[in-house]
mmCIF file of C-alpha atoms in Angstrom:
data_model
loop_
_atom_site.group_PDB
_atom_site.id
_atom_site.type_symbol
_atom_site.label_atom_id
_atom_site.label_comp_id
_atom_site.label_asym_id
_atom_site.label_seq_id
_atom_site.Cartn_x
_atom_site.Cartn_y
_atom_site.Cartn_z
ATOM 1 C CA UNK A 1 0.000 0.000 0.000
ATOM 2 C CA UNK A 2 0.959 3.517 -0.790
ATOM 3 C CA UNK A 3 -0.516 6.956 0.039
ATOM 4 C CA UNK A 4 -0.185 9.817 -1.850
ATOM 5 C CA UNK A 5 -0.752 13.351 -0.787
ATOM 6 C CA UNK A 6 -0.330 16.314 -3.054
ATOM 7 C CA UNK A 7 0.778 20.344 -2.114
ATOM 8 C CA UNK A 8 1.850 23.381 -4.005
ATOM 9 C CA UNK A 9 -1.591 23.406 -5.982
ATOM 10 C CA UNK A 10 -2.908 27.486 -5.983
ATOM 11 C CA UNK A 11 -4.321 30.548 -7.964
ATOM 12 C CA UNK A 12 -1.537 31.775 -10.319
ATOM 13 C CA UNK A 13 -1.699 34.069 -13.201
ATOM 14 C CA UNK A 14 -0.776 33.217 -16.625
ATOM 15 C CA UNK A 15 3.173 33.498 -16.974
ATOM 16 C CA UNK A 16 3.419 32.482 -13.526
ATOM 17 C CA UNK A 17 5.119 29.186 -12.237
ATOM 18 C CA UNK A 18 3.883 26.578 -9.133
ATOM 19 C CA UNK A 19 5.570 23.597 -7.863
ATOM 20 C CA UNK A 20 3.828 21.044 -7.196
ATOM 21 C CA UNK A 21 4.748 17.975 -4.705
ATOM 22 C CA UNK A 22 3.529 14.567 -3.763
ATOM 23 C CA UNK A 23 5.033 12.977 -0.664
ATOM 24 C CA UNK A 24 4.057 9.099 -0.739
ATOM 25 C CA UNK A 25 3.940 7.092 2.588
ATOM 26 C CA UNK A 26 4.032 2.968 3.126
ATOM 27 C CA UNK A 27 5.571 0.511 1.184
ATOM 28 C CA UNK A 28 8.780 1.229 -0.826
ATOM 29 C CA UNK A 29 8.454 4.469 -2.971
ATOM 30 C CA UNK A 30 11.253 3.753 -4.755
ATOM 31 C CA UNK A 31 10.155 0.736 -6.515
ATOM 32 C CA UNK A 32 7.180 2.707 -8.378
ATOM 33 C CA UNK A 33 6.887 4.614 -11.595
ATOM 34 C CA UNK A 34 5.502 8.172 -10.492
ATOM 35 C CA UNK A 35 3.263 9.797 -12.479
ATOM 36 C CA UNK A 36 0.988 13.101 -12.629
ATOM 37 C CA UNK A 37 -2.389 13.529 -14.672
ATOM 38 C CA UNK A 38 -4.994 16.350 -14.550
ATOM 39 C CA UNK A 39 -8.582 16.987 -14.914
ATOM 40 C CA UNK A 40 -10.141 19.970 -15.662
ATOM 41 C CA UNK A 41 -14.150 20.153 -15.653
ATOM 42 C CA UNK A 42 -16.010 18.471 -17.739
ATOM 43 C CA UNK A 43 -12.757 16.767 -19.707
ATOM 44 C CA UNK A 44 -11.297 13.635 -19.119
ATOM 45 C CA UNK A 45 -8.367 12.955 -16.933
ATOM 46 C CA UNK A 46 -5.191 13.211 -19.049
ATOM 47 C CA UNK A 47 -1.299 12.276 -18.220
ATOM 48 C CA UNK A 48 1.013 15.174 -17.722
ATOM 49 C CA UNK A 49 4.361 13.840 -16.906
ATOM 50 C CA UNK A 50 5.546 10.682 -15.867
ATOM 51 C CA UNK A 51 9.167 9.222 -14.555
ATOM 52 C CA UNK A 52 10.326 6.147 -13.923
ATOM 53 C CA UNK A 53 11.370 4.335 -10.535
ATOM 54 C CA UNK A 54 14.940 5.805 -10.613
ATOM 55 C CA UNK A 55 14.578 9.232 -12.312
ATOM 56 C CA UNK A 56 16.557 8.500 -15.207
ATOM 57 C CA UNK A 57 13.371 8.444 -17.409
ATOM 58 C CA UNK A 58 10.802 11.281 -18.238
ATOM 59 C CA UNK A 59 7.933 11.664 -20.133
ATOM 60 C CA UNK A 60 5.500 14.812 -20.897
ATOM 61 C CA UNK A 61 2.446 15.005 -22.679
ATOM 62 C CA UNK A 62 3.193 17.699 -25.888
ATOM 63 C CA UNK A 63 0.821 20.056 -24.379
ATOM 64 C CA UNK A 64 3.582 20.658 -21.080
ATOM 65 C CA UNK A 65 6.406 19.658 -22.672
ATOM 66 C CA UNK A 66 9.428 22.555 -22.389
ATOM 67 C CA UNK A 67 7.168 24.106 -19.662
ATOM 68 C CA UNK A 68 7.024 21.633 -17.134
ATOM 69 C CA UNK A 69 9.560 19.171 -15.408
ATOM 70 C CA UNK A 70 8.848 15.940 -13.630
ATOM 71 C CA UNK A 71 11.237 15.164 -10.899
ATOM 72 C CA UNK A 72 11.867 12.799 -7.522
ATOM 73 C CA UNK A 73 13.688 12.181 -4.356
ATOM 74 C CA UNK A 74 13.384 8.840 -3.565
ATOM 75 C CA UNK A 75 15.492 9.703 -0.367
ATOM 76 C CA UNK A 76 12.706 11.882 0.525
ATOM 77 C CA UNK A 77 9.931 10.274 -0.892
ATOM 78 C CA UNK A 78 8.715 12.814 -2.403
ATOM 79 C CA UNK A 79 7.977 13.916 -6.255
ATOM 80 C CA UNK A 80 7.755 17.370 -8.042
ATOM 81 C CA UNK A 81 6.322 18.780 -10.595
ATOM 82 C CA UNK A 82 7.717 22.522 -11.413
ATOM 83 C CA UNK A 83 5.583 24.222 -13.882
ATOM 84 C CA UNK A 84 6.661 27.295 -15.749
ATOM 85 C CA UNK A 85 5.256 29.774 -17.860
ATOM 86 C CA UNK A 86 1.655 28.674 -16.519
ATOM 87 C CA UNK A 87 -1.053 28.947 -18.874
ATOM 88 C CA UNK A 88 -5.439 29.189 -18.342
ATOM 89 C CA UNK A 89 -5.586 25.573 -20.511
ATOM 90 C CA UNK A 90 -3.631 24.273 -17.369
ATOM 91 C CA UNK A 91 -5.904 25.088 -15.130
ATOM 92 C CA UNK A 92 -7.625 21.470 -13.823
ATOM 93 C CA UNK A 93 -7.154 19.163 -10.722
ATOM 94 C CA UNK A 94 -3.560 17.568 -10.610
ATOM 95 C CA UNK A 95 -3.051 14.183 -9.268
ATOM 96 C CA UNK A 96 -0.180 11.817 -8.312
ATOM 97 C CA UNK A 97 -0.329 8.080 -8.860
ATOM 98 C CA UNK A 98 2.176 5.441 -8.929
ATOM 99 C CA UNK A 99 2.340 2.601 -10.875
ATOM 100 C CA UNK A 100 4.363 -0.970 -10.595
ATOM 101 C CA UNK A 101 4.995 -1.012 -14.129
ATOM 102 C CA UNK A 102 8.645 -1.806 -15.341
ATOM 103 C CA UNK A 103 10.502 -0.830 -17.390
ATOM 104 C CA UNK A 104 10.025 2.870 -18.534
ATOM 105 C CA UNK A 105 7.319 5.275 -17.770
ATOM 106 C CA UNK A 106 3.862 4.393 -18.485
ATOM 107 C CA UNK A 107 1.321 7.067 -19.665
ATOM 108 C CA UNK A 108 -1.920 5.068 -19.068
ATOM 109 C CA UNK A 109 -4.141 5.563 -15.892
ATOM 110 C CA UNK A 110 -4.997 2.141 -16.193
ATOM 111 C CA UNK A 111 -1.474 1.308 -15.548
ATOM 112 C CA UNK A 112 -1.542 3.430 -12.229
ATOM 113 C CA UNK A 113 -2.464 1.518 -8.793
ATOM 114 C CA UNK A 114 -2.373 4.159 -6.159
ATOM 115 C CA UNK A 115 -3.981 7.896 -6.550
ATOM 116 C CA UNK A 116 -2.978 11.030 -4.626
ATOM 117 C CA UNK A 117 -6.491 12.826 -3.760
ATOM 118 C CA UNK A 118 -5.396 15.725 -6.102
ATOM 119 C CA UNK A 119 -4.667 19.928 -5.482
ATOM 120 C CA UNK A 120 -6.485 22.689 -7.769
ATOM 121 C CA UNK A 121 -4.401 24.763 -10.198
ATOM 122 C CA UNK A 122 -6.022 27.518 -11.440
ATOM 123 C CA UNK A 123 -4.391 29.637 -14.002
ATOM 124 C CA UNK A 124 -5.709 33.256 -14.771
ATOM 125 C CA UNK A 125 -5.502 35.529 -18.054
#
C-alpha cells in the first residue's frame, strides 16, 4: 500500500510558475513509476508527466512539454512537478499516482495503482 498526498496546488496568473509535490507514505516508494495527470471540468483525466522508478526516465504530454519538469527524491519520498510559464488551458485538478509497471514510464491511468487525492491549479488571463 501507498498513500499519496499532493501540495503546491494554488491561484496563479498566466506566466506564472507553481511547484507542485507529492510525498508518498508505506511501502517502498522507490520501486514505483511516479506519475501526474490532470482533470479539468467536464474533460477527461489526461497524463502530464511521468518518470520512472529511478529518475533516469521522463515523459510529458506535448501540451507541457518545455514548460514543465517531472522530478523525484526517492530519499525523501517525495515527487515534483515545477511548472513554468503557466497557462489558463492548465488550469484542472492535478493528481499523483504510482504505478508498478517496469521498465520505462507508463502514460496510461490504467497502468496506475495508487492515486494522490489531487490539489487545484487555477491559471488566470
Amino acid at each position: 500500500q501507498v498513500q499519496l498526498v499532493e501540495s503546491g496546488g494554488g491561484l496563479v496568473q498566466a506566466g506564472d510558475s507553481l511547484r507542485l509535490s507529492c510525498a508518498a507514505s508505506g511501502r517502498t516508494f522507490s520501486s514505483y513509476a511516479m506519475g501526474w495527470f490532470r482533470q479539468a471540468p467536464g474533460k477527461e483525466r489526461e497524463f502530464v508527466a511521468g518518470i520512472n522508478w529511478s529518475g533516469s526516465i521522463t515523459y510529458y504530454a506535448d501540451s507541457v512539454k518545455g514548460r514543465f519538469t517531472i522530478s523525484r527524491d526517492n530519499a525523501k519520498n517525495t515527487m515534483y512537478l515545477q511548472m513554468n510559464s503557466l497557462k489558463p488551458e492548465d488550469t484542472a485538478v492535478y493528481y499523483c499516482a504510482a504505478s508498478p509497471k517496469r521498465p520505462g514510464v507508463p502514460a496510461s491511468a490504467t497502468d496506475y495503482v495508487y492515486w494522490g487525492q489531487g490539489t487545484q491549479v487555477t491559471v488566470s488571463s
